[in-house]
mmCIF file of C-alpha atoms in Angstrom:
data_model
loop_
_atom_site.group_PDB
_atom_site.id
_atom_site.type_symbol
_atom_site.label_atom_id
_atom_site.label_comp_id
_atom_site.label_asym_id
_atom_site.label_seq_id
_atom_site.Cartn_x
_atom_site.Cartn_y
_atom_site.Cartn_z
ATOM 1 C CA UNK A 1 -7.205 -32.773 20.879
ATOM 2 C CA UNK A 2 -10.760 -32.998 19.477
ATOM 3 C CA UNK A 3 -11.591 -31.185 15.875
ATOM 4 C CA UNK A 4 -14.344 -28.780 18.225
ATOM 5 C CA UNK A 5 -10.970 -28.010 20.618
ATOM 6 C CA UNK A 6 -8.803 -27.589 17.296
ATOM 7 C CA UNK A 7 -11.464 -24.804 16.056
ATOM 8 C CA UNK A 8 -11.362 -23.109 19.596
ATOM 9 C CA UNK A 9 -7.795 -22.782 20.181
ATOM 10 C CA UNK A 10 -7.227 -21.573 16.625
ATOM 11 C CA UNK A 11 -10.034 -18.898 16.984
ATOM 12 C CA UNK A 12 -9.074 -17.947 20.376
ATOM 13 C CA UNK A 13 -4.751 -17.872 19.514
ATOM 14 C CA UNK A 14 -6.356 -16.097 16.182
ATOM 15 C CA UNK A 15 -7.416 -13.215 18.687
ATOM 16 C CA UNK A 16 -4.983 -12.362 20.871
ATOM 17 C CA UNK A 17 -2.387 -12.168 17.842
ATOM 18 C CA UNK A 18 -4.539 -9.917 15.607
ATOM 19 C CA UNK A 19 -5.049 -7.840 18.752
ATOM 20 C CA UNK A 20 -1.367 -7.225 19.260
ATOM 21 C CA UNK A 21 -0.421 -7.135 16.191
ATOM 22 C CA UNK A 22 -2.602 -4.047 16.023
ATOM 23 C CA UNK A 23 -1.433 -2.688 18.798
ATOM 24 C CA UNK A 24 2.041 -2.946 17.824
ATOM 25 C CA UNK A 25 1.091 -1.697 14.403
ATOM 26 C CA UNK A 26 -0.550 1.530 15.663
ATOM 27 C CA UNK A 27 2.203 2.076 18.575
ATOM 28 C CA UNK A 28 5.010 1.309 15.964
ATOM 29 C CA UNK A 29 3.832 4.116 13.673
ATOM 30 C CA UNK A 30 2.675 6.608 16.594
ATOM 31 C CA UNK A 31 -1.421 6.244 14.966
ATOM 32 C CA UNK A 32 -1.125 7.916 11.415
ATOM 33 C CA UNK A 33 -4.014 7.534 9.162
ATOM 34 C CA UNK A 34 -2.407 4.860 7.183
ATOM 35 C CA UNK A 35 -1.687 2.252 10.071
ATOM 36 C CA UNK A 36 -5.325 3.260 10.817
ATOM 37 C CA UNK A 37 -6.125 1.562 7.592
ATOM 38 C CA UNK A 38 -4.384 -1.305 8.543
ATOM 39 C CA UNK A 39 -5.147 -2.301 11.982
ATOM 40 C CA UNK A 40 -9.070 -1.942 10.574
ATOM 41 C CA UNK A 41 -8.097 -4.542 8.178
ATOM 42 C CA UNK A 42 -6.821 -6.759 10.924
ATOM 43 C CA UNK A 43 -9.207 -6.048 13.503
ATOM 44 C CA UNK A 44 -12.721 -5.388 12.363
ATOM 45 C CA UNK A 45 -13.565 -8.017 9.956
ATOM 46 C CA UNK A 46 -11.561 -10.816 11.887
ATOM 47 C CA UNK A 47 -12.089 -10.469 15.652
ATOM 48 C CA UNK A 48 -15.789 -10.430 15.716
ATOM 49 C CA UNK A 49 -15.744 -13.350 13.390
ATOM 50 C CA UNK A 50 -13.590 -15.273 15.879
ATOM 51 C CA UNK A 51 -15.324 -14.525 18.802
ATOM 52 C CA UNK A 52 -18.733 -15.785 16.996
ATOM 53 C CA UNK A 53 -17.198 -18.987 16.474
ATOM 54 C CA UNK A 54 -15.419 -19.523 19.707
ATOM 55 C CA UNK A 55 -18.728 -18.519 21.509
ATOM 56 C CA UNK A 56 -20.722 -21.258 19.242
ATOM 57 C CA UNK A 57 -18.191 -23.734 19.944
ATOM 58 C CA UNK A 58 -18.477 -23.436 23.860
ATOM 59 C CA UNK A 59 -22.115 -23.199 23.813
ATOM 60 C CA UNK A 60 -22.128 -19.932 24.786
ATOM 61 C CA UNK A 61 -25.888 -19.226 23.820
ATOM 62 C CA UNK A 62 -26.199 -15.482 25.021
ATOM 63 C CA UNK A 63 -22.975 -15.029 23.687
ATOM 64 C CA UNK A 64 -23.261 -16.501 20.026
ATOM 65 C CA UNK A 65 -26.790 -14.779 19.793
ATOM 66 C CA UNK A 66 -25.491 -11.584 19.973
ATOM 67 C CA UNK A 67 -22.193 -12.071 18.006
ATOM 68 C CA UNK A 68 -24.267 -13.705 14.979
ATOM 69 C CA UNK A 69 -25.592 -10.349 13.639
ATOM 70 C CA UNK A 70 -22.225 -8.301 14.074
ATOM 71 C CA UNK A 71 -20.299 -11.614 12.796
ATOM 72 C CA UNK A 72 -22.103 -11.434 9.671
ATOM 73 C CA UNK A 73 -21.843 -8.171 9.052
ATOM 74 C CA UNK A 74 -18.291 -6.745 9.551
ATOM 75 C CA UNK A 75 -16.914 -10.003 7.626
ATOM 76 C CA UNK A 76 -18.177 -8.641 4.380
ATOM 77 C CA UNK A 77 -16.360 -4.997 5.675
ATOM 78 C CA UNK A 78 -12.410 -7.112 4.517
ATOM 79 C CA UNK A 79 -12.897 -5.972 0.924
ATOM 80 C CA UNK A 80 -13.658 -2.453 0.934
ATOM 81 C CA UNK A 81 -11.311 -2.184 3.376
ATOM 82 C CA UNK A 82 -8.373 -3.463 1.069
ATOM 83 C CA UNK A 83 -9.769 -1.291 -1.513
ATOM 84 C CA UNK A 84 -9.296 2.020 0.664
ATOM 85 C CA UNK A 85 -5.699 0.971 1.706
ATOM 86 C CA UNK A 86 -4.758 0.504 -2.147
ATOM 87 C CA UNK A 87 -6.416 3.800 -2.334
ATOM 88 C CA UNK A 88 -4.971 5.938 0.441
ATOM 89 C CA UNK A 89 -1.493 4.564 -0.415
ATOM 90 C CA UNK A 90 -1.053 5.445 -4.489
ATOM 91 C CA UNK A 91 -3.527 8.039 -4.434
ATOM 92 C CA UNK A 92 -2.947 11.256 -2.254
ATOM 93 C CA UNK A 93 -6.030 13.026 -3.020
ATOM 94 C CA UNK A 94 -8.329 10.270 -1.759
ATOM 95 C CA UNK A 95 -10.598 11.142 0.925
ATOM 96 C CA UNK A 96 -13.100 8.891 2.993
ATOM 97 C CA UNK A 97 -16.748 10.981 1.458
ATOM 98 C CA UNK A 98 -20.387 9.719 1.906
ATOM 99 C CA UNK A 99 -20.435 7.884 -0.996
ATOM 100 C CA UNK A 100 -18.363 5.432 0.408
ATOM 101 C CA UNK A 101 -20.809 4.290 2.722
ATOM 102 C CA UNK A 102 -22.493 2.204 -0.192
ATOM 103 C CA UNK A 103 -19.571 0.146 0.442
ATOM 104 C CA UNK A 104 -21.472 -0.846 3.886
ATOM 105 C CA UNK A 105 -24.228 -2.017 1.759
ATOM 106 C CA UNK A 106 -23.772 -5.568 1.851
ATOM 107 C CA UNK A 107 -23.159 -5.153 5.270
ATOM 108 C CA UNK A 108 -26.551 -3.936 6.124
ATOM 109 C CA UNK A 109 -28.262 -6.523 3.606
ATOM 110 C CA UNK A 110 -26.749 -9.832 6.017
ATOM 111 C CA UNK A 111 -27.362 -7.405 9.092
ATOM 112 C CA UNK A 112 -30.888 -6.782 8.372
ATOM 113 C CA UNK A 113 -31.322 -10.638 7.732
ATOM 114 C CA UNK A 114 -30.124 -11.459 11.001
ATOM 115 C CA UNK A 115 -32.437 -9.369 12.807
ATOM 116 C CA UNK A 116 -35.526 -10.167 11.048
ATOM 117 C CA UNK A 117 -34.691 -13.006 12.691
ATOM 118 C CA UNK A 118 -36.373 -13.673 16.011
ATOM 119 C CA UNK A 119 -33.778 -14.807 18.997
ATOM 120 C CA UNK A 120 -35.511 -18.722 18.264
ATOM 121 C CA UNK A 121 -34.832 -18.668 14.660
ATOM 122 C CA UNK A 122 -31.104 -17.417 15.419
ATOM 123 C CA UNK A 123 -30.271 -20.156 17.582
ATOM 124 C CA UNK A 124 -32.002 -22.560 15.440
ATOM 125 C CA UNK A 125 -29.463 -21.803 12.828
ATOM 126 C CA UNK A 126 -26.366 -21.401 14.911
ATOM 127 C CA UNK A 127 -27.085 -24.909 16.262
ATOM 128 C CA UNK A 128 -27.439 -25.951 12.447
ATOM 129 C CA UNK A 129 -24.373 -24.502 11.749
ATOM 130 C CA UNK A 130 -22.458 -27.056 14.643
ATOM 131 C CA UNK A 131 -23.893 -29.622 12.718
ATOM 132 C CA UNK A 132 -21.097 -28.726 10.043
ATOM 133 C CA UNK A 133 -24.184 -27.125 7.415
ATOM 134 C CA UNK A 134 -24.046 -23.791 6.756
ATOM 135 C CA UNK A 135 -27.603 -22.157 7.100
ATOM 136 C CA UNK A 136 -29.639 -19.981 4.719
ATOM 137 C CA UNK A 137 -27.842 -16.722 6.557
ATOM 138 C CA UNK A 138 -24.486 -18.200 5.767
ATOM 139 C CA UNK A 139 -24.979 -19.432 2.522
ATOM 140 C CA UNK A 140 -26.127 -15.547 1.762
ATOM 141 C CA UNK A 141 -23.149 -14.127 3.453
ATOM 142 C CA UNK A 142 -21.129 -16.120 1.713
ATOM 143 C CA UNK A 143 -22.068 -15.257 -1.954
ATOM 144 C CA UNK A 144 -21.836 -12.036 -1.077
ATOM 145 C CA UNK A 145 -17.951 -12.408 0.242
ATOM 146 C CA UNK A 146 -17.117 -14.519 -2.827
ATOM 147 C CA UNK A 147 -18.800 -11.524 -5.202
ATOM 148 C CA UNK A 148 -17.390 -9.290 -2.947
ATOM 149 C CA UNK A 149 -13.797 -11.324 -3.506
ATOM 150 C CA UNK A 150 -14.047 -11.604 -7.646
ATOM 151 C CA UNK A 151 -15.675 -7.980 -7.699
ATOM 152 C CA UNK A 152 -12.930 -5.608 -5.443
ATOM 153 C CA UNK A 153 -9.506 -7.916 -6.419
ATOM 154 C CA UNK A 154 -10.560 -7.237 -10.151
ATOM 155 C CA UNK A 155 -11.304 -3.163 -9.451
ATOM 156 C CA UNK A 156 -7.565 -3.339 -6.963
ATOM 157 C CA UNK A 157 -5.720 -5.077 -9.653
ATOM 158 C CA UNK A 158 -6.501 -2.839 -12.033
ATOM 159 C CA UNK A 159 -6.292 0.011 -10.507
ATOM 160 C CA UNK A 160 -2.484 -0.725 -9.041
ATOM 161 C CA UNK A 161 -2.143 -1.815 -12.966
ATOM 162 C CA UNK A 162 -3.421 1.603 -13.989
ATOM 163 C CA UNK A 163 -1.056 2.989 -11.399
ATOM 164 C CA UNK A 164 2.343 1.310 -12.027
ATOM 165 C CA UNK A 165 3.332 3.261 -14.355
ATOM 166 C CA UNK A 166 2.749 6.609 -13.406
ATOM 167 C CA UNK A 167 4.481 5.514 -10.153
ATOM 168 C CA UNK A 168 7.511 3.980 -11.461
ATOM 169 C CA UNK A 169 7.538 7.722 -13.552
ATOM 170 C CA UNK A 170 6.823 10.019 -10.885
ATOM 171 C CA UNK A 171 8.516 8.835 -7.250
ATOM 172 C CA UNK A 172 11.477 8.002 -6.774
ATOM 173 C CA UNK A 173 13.582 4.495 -5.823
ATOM 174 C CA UNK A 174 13.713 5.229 -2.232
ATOM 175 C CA UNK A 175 9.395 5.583 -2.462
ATOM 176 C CA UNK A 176 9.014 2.968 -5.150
ATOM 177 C CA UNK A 177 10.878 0.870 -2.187
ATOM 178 C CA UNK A 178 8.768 1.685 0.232
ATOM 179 C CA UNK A 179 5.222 1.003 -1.758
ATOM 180 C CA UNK A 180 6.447 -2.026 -4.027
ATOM 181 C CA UNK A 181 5.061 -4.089 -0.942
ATOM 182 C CA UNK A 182 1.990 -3.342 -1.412
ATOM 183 C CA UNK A 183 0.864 -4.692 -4.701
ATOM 184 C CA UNK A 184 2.074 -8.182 -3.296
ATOM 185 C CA UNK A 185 0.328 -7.538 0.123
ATOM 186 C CA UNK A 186 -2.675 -7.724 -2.229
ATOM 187 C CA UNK A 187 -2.059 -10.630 -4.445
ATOM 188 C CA UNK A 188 -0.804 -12.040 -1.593
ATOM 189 C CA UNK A 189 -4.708 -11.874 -0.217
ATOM 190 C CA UNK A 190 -5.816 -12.642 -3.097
ATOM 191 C CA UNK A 191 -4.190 -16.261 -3.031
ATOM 192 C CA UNK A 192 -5.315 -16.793 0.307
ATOM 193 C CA UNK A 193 -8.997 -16.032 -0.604
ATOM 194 C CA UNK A 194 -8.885 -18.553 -3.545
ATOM 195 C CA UNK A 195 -6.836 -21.420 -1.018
ATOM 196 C CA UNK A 196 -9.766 -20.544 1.562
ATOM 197 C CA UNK A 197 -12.976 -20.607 -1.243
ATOM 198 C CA UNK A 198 -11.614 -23.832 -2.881
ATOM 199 C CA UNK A 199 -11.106 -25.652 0.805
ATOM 200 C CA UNK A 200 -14.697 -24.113 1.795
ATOM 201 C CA UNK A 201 -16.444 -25.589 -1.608
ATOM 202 C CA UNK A 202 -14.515 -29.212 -0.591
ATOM 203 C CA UNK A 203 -15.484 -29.297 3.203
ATOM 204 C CA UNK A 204 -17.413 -26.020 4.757
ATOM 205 C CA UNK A 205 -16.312 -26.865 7.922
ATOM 206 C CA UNK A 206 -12.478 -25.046 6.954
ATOM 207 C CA UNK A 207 -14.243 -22.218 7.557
ATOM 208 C CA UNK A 208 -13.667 -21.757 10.961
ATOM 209 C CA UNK A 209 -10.512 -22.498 11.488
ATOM 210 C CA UNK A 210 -8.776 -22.237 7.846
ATOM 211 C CA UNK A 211 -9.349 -18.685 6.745
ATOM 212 C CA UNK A 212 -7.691 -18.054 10.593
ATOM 213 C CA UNK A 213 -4.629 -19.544 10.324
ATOM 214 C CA UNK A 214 -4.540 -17.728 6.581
ATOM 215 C CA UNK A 215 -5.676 -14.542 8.309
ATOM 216 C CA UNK A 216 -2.556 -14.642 10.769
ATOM 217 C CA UNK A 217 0.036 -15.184 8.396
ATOM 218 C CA UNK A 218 -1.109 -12.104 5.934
ATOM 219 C CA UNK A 219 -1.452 -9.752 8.684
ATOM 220 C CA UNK A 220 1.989 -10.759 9.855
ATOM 221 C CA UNK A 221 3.316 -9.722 6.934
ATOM 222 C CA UNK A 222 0.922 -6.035 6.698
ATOM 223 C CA UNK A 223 2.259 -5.197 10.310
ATOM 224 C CA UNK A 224 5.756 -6.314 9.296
ATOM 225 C CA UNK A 225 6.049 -3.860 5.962
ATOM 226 C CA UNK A 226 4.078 -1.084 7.437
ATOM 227 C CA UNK A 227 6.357 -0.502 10.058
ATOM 228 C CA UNK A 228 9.432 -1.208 7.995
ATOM 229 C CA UNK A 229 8.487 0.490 5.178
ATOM 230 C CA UNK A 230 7.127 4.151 6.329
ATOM 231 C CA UNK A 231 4.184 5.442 3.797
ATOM 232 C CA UNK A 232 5.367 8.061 1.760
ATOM 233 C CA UNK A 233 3.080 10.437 -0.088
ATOM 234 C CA UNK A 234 2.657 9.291 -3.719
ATOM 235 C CA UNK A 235 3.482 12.683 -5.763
ATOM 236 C CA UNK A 236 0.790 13.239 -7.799
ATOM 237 C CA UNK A 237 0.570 12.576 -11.521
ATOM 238 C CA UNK A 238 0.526 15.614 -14.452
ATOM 239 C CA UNK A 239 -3.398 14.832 -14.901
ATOM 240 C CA UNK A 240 -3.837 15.798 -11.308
ATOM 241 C CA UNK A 241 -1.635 19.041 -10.509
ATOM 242 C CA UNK A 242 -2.118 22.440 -11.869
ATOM 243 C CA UNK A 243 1.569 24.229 -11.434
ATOM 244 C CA UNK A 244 0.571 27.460 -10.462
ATOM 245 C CA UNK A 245 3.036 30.066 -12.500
ATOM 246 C CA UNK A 246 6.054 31.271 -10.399
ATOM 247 C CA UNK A 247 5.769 35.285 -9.489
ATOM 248 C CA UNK A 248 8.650 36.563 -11.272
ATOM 249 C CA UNK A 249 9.480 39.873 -13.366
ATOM 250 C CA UNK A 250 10.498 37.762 -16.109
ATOM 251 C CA UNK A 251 8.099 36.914 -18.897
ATOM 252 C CA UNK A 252 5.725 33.959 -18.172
ATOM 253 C CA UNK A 253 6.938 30.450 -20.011
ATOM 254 C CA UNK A 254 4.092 29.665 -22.203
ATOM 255 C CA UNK A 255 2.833 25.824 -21.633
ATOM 256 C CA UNK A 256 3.725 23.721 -24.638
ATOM 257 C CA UNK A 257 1.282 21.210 -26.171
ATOM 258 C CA UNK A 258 3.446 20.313 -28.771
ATOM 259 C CA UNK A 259 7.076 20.534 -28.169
ATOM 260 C CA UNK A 260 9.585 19.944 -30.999
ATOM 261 C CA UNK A 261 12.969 18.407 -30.201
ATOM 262 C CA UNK A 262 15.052 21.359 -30.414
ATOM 263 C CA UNK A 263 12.543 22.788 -27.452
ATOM 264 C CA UNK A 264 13.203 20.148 -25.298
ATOM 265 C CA UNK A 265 16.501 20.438 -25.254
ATOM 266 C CA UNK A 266 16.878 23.739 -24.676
ATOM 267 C CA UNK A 267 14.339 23.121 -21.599
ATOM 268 C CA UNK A 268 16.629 19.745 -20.593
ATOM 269 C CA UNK A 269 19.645 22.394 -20.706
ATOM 270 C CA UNK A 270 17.300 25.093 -18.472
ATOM 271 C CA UNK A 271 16.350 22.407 -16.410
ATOM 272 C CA UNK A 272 20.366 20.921 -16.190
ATOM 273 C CA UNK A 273 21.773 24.458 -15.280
ATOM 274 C CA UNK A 274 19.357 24.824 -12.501
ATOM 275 C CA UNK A 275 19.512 21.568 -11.028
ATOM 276 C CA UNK A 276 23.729 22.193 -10.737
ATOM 277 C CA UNK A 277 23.785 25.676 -9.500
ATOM 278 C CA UNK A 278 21.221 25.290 -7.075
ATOM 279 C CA UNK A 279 21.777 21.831 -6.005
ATOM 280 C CA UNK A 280 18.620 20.830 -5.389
ATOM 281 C CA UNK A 281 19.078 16.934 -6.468
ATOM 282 C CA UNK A 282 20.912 17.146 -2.790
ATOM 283 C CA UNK A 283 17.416 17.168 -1.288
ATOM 284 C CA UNK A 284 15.418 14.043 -1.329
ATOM 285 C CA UNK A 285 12.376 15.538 -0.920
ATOM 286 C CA UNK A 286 12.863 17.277 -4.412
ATOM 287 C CA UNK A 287 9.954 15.507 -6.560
ATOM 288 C CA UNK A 288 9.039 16.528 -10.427
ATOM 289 C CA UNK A 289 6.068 18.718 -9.772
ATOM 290 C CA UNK A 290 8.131 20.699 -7.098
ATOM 291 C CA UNK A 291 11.277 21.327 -9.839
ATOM 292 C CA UNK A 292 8.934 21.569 -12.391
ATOM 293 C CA UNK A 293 7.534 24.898 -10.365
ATOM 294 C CA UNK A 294 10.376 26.377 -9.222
ATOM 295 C CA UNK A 295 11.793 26.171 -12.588
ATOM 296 C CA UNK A 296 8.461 27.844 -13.788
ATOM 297 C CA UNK A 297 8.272 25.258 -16.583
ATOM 298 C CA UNK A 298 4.605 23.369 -16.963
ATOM 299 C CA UNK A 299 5.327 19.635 -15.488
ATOM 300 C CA UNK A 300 4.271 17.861 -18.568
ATOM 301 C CA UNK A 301 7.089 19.924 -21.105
ATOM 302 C CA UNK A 302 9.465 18.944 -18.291
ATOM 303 C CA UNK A 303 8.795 15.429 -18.086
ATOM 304 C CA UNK A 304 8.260 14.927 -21.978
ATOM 305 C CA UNK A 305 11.547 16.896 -22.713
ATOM 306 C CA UNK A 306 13.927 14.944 -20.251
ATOM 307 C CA UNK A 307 12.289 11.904 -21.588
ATOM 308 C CA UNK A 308 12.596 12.689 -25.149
ATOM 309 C CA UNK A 309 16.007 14.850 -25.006
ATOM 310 C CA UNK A 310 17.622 12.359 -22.198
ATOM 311 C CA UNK A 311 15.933 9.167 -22.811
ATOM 312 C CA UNK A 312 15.026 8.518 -18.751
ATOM 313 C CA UNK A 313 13.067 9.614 -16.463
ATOM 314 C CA UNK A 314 13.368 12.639 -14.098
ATOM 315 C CA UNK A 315 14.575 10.687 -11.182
ATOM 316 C CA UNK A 316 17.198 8.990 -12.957
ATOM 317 C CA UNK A 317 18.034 12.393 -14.206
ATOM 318 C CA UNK A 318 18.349 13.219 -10.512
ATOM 319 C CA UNK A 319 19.881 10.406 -9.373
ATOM 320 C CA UNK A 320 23.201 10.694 -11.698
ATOM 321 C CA UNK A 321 23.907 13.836 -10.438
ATOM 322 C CA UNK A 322 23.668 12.295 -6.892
ATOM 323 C CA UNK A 323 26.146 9.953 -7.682
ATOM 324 C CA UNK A 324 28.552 11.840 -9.217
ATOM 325 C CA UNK A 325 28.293 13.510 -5.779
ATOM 326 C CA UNK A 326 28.417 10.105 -4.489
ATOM 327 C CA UNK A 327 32.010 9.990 -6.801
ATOM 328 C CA UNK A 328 33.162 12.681 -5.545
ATOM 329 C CA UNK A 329 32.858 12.332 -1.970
ATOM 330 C CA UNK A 330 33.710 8.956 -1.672
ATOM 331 C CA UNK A 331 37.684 10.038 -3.702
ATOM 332 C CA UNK A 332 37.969 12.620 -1.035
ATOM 333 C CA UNK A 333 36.914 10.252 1.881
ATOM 334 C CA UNK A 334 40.807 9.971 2.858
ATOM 335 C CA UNK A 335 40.282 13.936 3.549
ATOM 336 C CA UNK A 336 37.435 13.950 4.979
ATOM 337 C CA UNK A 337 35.192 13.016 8.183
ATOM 338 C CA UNK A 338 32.486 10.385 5.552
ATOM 339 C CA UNK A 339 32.644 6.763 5.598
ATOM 340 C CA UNK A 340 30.746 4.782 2.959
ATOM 341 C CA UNK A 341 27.831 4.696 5.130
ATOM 342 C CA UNK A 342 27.622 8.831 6.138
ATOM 343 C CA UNK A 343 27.853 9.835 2.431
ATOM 344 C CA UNK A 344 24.235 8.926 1.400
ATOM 345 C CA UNK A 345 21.944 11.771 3.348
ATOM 346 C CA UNK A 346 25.039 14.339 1.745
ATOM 347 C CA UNK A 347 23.716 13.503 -1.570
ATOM 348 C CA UNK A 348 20.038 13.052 -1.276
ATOM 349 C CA UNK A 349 19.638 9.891 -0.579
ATOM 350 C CA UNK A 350 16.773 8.869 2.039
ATOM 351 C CA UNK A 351 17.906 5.088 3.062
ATOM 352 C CA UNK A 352 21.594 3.208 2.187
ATOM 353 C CA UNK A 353 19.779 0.160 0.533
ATOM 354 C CA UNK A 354 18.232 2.759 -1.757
ATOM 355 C CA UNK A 355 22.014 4.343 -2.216
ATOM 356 C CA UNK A 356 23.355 1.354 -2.717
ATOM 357 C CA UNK A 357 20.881 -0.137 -5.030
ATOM 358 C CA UNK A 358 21.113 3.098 -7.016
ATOM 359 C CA UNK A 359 25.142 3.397 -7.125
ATOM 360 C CA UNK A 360 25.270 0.058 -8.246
ATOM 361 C CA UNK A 361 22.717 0.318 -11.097
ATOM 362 C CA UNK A 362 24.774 3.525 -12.460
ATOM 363 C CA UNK A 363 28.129 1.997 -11.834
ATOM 364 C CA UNK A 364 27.578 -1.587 -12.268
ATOM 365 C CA UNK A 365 29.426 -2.323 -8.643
ATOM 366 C CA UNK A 366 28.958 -1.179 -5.159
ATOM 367 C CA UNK A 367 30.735 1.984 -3.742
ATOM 368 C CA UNK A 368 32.990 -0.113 -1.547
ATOM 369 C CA UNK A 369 33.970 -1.604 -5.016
ATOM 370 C CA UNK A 370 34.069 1.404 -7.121
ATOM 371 C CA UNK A 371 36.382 2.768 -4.625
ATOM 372 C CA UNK A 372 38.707 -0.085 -4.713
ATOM 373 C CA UNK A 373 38.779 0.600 -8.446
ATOM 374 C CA UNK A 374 39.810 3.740 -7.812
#
């Protein structure tokens, strides 16, 4: 096989995978917003590319001509793209608004540069470009994806930085589970870019067939963890909610900037009493700013007091009284209709790895093993 053949069987196979990939993506998770997000990133900056450079390689004139403009367009479209996924995963709030479109700036710049071009000029340079010598146009689009590269990864890493903590804090294991993934999704493209720039900066040429194969193997693993791991909505942070006061004859609870240590316990004993006689660390949907408001207690004297009075967070707070659930249940399973694997959903839990991975943090063995014990 010739190198021209290699390039057109890797751009073509490059394709049809991203195609169905998508489609399995968006069938997979029945078209929600998020898996939106992700079959853009895997279709719209990749398949136009692809098709520019198969249609070059086969001399497709007509073809190539009118690929060249969209080509070098949606390419630069990969970054912003990556940016709004980060964004629409750990931030709930975060809407697509006008503002946005100054993301399609760079965009427009190579857009407009292709079609000041007249049709004799673009041909000119796509037959420059066969020579193996990127052209003025793709020297410019080029820059721009390597600012674009430095510029977004340093914004995405900081902001899933900024982020970690307040997630760790404020969703539980089975969610921290499901959005861990992401952070390495990024870094993940992040390494590719820098294995793609450094080849490109050796021998240009990698360029059309490199960044492909590269482009495959990430997306494999986006389709793979968006479908097996389910988005789940981030709850929002203490900054970001205003717990509206309970309506209730009893006298309003006063929000507390500065809470003393004998307050917090007396709000980790409020807090304690409720959580047992109403038994809502049974539901997993129960989340900090939700307790925190049916409680009537302001989410920020709740969260510093458990911390301070308990010394852990409020889902570890939770999670010990689902295991002693978990304890109990599993001593009475010779009594009962559970198994090891039914008792889980009976005590909150929204997945048995997360059970497991819980019980065994708490108990230092599994529940198979604790029960042996027994």
């Amino acid at each position: 096989m010739g190198y021209d053949n290699f390039i057109l069987t890797v751009n073509s196979s490059s394709i049809i995978i991203l195609m169905v990939l998508a489609a399995i993506l968006l069938t997979a998770t029945r078209f929600r917003s998020e898996s939106g997000y992700a079959a853009a990133i895997i279709v719209v900056p990749n398949v136009p590319v692809y098709l520019y450079n198969m249609s070059r390689m086969l001399e497709w004139h007509s073809l190539s001509l009118f690929m060249l403009p969209i080509s070098n367009s949606v390419n630069t479209l990969l970054m912003p793209l990556l940016w709004f996924f980060a964004k629409k995963n750990f931030e709930p709030s975060f809407r697509l608004k006008p503002i946005h479109l100054l993301h399609l700036l760079p965009g427009l710049i190579c857009l407009a540069l292709c079609l000041f071009m007249s049709p004799e000029e673009r041909l000119a340079s796509i037959r420059y470009e066969m020579t193996g010598v990127d052209s003025l146009l793709g020297n410019v689009n080029t820059i721009i994806i390597f600012a674009q590269m430095v510029g977004y990864f340093a914004v995405i890493f900081r902001f899933l930085h900024r982020k970690k903590k307040i997630i760790r804090e404020t969703t539980s294991d089975a969610e921290w589970i499901q959005k861990m993934w992401i952070p390495v999704f990024e870094y993940l493209f992040a390494a590719l870019f820098v294995i793609v720039m450094v080849c490109y900066a050796i021998w240009p040429r990698t360029d059309a067939w490199l960044i492909q194969i590269l482009n495959v193997i990430a997306m494999f693993y986006l389709v793979y963890n968006t479908i097996a791991h389910p988005v789940m909505p981030i709850k929002q942070t203490d900054e970001e909610i205003v717990v509206e006061p309970k309506e209730t004859d009893e006298p309003e609870t006063p929000a507390i900037s500065v809470i003393d240590s004998q307050q917090m316990k007396e709000v980790c004993e409020r807090a304690s009493q409720y959580m047992i006689e109403s038994k809502a660390y049974l539901r997993s949907d129960i989340s900090l700013a939700i307790f925190a408001k049916e409680i009537n207690i302001p989410q920020r004297t709740l969260s510093r007091s458990i911390n301070g009075t308990l010394g852990f967070n409020f889902f570890e707070f939770v999670n010990r009284m689902r295991i002693e659930e978990a304890k109990r249940l599993l001593s009475e399973l010779n009594a009962s209709d559970f198994n090891i694997d039914s008792i889980y959903p009976a005590c909150g839990f929204r997945s048995r790895s997360t059970f497991y991975m819980v019980f065994k943090k708490m108990t230092g063995m599994t529940p198979a093993a604790w029960l042996e014990n027994q």
